Short mmCIF file of C-alpha atoms in Angstrom, two decimals:
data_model
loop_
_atom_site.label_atom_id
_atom_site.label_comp_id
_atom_site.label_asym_id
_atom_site.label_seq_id
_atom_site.Cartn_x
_atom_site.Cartn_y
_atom_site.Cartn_z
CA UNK A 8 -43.06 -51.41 233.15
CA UNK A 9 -46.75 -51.18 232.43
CA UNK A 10 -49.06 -48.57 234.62
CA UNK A 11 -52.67 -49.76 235.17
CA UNK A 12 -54.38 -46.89 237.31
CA UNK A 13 -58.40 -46.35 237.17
CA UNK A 14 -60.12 -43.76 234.92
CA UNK A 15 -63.10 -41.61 235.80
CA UNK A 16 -64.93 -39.99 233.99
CA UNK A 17 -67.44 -37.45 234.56
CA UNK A 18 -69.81 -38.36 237.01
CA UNK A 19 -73.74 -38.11 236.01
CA UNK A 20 -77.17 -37.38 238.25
CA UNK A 21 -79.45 -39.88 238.30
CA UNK A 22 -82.81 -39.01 236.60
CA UNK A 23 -85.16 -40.28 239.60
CA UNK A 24 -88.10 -37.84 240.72
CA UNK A 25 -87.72 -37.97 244.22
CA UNK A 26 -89.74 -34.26 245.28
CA UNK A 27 -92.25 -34.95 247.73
CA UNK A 28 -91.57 -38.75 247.33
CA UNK A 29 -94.48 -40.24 250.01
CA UNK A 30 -93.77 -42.58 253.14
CA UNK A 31 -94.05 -46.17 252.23
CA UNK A 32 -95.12 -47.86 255.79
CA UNK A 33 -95.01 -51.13 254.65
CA UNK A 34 -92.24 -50.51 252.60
CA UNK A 35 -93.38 -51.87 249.20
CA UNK A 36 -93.80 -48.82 247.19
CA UNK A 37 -91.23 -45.38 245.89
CA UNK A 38 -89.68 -44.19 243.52
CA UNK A 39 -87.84 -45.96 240.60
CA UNK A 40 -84.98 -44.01 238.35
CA UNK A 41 -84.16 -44.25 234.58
CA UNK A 42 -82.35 -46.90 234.20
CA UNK A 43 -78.35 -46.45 233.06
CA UNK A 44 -77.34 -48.68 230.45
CA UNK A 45 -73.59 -49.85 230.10
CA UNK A 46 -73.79 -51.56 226.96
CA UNK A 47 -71.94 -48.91 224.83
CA UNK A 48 -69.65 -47.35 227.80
CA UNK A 49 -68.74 -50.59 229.44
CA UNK A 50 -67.65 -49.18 232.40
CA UNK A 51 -65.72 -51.95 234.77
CA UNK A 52 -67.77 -50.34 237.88
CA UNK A 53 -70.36 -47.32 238.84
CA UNK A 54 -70.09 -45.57 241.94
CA UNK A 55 -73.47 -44.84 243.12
CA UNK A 56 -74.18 -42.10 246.00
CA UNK A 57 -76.14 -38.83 246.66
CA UNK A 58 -78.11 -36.62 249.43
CA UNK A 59 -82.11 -37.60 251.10
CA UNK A 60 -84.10 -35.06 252.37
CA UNK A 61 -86.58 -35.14 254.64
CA UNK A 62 -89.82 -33.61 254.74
CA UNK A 63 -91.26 -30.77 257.24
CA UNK A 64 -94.06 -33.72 258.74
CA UNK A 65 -92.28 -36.52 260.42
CA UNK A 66 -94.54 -38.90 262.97
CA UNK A 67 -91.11 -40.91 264.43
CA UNK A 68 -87.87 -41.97 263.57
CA UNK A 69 -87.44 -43.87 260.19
CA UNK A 70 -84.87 -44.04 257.23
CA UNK A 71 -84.25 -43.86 253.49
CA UNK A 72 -83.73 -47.30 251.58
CA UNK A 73 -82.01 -47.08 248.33
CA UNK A 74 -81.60 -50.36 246.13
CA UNK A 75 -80.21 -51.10 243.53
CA UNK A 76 -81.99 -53.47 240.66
CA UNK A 77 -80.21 -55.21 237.25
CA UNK A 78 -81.67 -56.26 234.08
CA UNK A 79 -82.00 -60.26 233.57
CA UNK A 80 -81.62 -60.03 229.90
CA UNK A 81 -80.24 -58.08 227.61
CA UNK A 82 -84.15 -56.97 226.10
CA UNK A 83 -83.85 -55.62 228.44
CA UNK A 84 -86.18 -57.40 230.88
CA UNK A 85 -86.44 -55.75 234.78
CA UNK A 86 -87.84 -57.56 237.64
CA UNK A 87 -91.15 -57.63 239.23
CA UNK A 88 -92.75 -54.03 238.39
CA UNK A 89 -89.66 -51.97 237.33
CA UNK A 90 -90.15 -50.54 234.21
CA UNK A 91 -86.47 -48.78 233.74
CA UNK A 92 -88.36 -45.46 233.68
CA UNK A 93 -88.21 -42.49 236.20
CA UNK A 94 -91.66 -43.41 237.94
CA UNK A 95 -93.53 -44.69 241.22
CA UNK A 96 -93.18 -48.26 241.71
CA UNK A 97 -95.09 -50.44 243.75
CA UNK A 98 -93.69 -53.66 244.07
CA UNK A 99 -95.79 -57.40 244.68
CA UNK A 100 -95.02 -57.58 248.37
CA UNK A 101 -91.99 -56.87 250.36
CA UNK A 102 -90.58 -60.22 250.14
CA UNK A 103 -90.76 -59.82 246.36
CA UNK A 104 -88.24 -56.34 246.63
CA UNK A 105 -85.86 -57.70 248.86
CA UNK A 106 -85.75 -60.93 247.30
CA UNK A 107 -85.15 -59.68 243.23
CA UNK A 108 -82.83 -56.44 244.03
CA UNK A 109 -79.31 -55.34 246.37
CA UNK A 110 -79.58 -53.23 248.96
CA UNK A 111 -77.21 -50.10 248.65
CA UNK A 112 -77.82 -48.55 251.55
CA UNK A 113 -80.29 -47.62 254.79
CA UNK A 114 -80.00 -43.82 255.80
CA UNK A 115 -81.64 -43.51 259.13
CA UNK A 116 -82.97 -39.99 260.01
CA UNK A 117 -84.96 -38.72 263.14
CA UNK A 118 -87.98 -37.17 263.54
CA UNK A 119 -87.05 -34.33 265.71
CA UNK A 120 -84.60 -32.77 262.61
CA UNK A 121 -87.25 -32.36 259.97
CA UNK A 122 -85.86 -31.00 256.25
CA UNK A 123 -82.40 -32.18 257.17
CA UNK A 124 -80.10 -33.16 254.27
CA UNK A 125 -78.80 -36.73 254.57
CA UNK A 126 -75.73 -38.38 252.85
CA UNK A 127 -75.56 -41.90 250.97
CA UNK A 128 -71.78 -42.97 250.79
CA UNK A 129 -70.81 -43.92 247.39
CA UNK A 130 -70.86 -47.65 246.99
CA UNK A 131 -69.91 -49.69 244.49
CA UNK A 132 -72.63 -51.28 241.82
CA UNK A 133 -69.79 -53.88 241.39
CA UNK A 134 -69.62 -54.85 244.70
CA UNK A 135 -73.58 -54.75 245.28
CA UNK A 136 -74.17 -57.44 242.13
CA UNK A 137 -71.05 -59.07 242.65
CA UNK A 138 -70.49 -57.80 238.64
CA UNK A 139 -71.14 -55.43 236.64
CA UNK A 140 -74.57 -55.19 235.60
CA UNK A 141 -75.31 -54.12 231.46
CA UNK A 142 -78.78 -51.86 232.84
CA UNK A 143 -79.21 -51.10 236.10
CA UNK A 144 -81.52 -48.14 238.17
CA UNK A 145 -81.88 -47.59 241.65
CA UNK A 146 -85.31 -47.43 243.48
CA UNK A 147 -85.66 -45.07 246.32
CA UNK A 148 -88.33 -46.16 249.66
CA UNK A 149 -89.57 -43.59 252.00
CA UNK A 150 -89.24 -44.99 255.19
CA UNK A 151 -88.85 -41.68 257.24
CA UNK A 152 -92.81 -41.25 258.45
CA UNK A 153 -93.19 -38.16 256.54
CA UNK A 154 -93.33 -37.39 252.74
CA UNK A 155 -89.50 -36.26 251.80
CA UNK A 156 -88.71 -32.97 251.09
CA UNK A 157 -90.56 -30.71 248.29
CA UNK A 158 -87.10 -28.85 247.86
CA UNK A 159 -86.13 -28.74 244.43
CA UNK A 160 -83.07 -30.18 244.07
CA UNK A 161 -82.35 -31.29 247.39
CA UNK A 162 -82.65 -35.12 246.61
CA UNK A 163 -79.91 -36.11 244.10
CA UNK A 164 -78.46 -39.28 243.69
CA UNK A 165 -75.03 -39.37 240.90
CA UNK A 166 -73.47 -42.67 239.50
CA UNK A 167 -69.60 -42.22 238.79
CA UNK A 168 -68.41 -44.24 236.21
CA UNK A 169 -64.89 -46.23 236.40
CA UNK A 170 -62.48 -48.10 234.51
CA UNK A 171 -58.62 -48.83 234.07
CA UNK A 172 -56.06 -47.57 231.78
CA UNK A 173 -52.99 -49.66 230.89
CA UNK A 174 -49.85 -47.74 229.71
CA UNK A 175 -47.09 -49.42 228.20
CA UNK B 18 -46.27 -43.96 226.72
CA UNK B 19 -49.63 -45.52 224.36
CA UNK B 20 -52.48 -45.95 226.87
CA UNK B 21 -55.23 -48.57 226.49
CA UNK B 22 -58.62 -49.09 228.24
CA UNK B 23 -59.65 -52.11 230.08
CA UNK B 24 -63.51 -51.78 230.19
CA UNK B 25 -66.16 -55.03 230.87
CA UNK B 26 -68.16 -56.39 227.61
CA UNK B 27 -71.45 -58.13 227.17
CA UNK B 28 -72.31 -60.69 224.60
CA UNK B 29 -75.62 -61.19 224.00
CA UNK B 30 -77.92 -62.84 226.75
CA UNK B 31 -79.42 -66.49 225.84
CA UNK B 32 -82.06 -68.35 227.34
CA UNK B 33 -81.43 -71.30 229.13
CA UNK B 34 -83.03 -74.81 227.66
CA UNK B 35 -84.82 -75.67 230.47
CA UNK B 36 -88.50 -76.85 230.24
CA UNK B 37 -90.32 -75.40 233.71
CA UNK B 38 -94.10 -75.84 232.27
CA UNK B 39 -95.62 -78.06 234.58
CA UNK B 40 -92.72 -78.96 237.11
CA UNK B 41 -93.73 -81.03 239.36
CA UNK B 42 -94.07 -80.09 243.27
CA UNK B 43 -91.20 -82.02 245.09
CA UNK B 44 -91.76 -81.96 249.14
CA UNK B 45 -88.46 -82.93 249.65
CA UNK B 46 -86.76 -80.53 247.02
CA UNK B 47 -84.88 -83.78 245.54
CA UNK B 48 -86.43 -83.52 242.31
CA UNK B 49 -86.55 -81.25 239.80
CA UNK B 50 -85.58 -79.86 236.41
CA UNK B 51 -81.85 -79.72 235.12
CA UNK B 52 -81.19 -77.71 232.06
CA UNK B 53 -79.40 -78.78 229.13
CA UNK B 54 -75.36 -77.59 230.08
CA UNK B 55 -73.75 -74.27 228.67
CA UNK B 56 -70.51 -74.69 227.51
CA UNK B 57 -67.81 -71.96 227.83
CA UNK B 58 -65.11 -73.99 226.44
CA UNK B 59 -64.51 -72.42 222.75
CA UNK B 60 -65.92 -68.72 223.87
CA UNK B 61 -64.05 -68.28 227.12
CA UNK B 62 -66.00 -65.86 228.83
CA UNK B 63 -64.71 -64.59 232.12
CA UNK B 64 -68.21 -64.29 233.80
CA UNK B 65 -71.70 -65.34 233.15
CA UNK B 66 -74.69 -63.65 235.19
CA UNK B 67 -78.10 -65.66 235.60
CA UNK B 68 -81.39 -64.30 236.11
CA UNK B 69 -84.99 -64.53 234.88
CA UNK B 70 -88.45 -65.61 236.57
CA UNK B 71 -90.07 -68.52 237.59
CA UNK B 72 -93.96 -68.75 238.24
CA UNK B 73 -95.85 -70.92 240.48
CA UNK B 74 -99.05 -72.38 239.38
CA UNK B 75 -101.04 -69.13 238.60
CA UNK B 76 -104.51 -70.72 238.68
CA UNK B 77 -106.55 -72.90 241.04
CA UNK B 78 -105.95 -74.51 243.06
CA UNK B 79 -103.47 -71.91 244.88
CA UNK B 80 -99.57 -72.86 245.41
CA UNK B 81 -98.17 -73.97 249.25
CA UNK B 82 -98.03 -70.33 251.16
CA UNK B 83 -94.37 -71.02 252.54
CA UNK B 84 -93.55 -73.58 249.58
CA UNK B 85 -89.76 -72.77 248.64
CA UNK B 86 -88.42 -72.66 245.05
CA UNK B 87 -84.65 -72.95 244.57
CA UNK B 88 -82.22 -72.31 241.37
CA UNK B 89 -79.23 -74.21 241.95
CA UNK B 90 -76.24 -73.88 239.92
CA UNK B 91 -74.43 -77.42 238.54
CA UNK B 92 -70.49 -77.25 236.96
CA UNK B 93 -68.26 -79.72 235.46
CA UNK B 94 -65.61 -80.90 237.76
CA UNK B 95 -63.41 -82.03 234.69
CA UNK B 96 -63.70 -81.23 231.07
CA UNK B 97 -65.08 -84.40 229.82
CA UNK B 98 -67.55 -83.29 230.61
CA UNK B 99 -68.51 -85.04 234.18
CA UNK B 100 -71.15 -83.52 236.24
CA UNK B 101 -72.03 -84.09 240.07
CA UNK B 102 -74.47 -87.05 241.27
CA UNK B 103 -76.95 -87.65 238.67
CA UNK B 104 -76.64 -84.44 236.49
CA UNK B 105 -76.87 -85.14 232.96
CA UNK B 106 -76.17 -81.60 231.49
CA UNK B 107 -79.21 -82.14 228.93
CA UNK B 108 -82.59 -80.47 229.51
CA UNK B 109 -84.32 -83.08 231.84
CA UNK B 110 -86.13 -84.53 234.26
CA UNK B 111 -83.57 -84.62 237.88
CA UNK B 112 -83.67 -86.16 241.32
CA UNK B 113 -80.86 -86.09 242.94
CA UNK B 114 -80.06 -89.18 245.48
CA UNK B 115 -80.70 -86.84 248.35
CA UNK B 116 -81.18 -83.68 249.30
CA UNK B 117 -77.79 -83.10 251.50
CA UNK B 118 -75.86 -84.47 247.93
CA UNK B 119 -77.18 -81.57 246.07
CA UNK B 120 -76.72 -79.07 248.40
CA UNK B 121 -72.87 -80.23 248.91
CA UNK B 122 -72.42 -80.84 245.01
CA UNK B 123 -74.24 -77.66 243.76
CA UNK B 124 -74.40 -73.78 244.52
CA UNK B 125 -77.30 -72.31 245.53
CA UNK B 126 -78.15 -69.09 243.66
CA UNK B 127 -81.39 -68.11 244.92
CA UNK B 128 -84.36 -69.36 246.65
CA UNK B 129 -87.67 -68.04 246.85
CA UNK B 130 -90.42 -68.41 249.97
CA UNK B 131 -93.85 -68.38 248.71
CA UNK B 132 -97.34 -66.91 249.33
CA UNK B 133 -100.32 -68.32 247.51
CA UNK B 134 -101.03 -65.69 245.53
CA UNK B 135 -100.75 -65.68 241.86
CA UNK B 136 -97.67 -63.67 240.70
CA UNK B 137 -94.06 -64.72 239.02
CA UNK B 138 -90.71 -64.49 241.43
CA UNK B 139 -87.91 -62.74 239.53
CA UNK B 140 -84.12 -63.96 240.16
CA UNK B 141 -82.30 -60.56 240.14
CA UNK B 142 -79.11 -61.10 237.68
CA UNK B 143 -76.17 -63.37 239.63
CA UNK B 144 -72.59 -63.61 239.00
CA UNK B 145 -71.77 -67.07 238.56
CA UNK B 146 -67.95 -66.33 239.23
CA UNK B 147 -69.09 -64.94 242.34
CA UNK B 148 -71.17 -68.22 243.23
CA UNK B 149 -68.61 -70.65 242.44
CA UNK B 150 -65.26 -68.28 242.66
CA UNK B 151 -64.05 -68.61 239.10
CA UNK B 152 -65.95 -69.04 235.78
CA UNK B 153 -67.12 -73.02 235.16
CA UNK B 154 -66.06 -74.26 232.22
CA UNK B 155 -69.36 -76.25 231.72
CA UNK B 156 -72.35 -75.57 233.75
CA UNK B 157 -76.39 -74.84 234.16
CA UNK B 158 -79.02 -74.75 236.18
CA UNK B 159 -81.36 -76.95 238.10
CA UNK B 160 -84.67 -75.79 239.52
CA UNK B 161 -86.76 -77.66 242.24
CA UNK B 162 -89.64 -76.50 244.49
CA UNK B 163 -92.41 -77.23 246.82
CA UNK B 164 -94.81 -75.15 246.18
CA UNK B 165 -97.60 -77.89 246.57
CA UNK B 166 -98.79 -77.64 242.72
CA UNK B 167 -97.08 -77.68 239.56
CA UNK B 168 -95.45 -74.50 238.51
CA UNK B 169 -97.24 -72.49 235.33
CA UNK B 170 -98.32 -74.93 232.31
CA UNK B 171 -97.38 -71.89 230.34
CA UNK B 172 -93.37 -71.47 229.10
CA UNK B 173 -94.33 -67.93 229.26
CA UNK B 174 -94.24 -67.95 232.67
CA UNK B 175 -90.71 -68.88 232.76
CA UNK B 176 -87.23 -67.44 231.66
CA UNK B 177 -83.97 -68.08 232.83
CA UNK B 178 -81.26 -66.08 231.07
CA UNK B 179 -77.69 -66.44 231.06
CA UNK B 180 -75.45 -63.09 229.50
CA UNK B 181 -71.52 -64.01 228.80
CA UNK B 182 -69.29 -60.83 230.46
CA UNK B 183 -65.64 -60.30 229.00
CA UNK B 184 -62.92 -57.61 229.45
CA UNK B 185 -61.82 -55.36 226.30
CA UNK B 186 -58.55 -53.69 226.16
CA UNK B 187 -58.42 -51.00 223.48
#
């Protein structure tokens, strides 16, 4: 009988500069990461998760976003102002962001805990896209009323490649 | 026991023929452009994903601020081919014989609210064998707005894409 049971290989930190990333109010501009290419690996699925920080200045309650954007083409071409670099972004309007990427996930913190570490769930790229994209890169918004934390190192976000194995 | 890996694939993304330069403004969202039909009959891909940009006039005078823009996805519903309500599959001029037909005989894949300002709307990448729930043998894309003015003049503005996705086992 033939086995088909996932493989995983090792998982890998995102390269996104997220130290001292600022509050967005209006939600239109953070941080975008390099972008991971699945061309050569061709991975069936990423698992995408990590830890927030916030800052030591919080005005209110507020939250991380992380999203998730996909090359159109295989250039490959990004939408609106991604660039597929580790760098700010600052997208066209709000509208424009929710409309061209997937939400991953909304991490809501509280202003009365400021520099507390907060978790992102792994969730699947897969699942976000409905596919698997060939280039993809997350994009990080500060939401929490405060710049995030200055803490080296205490802002990572990992993708966790997947795939299956058949044995015959 | 030998072990083999199942891993996804990508063949090389294509544009879609599909001329947006100048589309006219339909207030109804009846008419629009279809492109010309991609077939997957010889290559058998399992998945396709669409995505691209579409541009609203980017001059004067300014589009509709709340002015929609839809990409609709058309398939085959035999392997003739025969397409839905007046789909050709060839890179033309549409209207469809009303709006409530090509909502029920198509699949939405994205739609776009306006402002007037001047900027392109990007379609982030779409499964099409999530939109229809298995991969069309024959299929493409229609785009209609009502954004009050033609979209772009310039085909620069524009670019739908389509990328084939396939499994390897090795």
């Amino acid at each position: 009988m033939d086995t088909v049971k996932l493989a995983l290989p090792a998982s890998i930190t995102v390269t996104i500069t997220l130290t001292s990333l600022a509050n967005s109010a209006t939600g239109v501009a953070g941080r975008e990461s390099n972008a991971i290419s699945n061309a050569s690996d061709l991975y069936w699925d990423y698992v995408v998760g990590g830890k927030l920080r916030t800052g030591n200045v919080l005005t209110g309650n507020g939250f991380f976003e992380i999203w998730a954007h996909a090359a159109v083409s295989d250039a490959p071409l990004y939408v609106d102002t991604l660039t597929g670099s580790d760098a700010n972004v600052t997208f066209t309007s709000r509208a424009m962001l929710t409309n061209c990427m997937r939400q991953l996930a909304q991490v809501d913190t509280i202003s009365s805990a400021v520099g507390r570490v907060y978790w992102m769930p792994p969730v699947s790229i897969r699942e976000a896209f409905g596919f698997m994209p060939r280039n993809f890169g997350l994009v990080v918004i500060n939401r929490t009323t405060g710049a995030a934390s200055g803490v080296a190192g205490s802002n990572e976000l990992y993708a966790w490649g997947r795939y299956w194995t058949e044995e015959r | 026991m030998p072990s083999s890996s199942i891993k996804s694939a990508y063949a090389a993304s294509v544009a879609f023929t599909i001329t947006l330069a100048n589309l006219a403004s339909s207030s109804t969202l009846v008419a629009g452009r279809e492109s010309t039909a991609v077939s997957n009959a010889s290559d058998l891909y399992l998945d396709f994903f669409v995505g691209g940009k579409i541009s609203p006039t980017l001059g004067s005078p300014s589009p509709t601020s709340g002015g929609l823009i839809d990409l609709w996805a058309y398939a085959s519903i035999n392997d003739t081919p025969l397409y839905p309500d007046t789909v050709t599959g060839s890179d033309a001029a549409i209207t469809f014989t009303s709006r409530e037909i090509l909502i029920s005989s198509m699949r939405r894949l994205w739609t776009a609210a306006i402002t007037a300002a001047a900027v392109s709307y990007w379609i982030p990448p779409i499964s099409l064998r999530e939109t229809f729930g298995f991969c069309p043998r024959n299929f493409g894309v229609v785009v209609v707005h009502s954004t009050g003015q033609p979209l772009s003049s310039s085909s620069g503005d524009h670019a739908l894409y389509y990328t084939p996705m396939y499994n390897t086992v090795g």
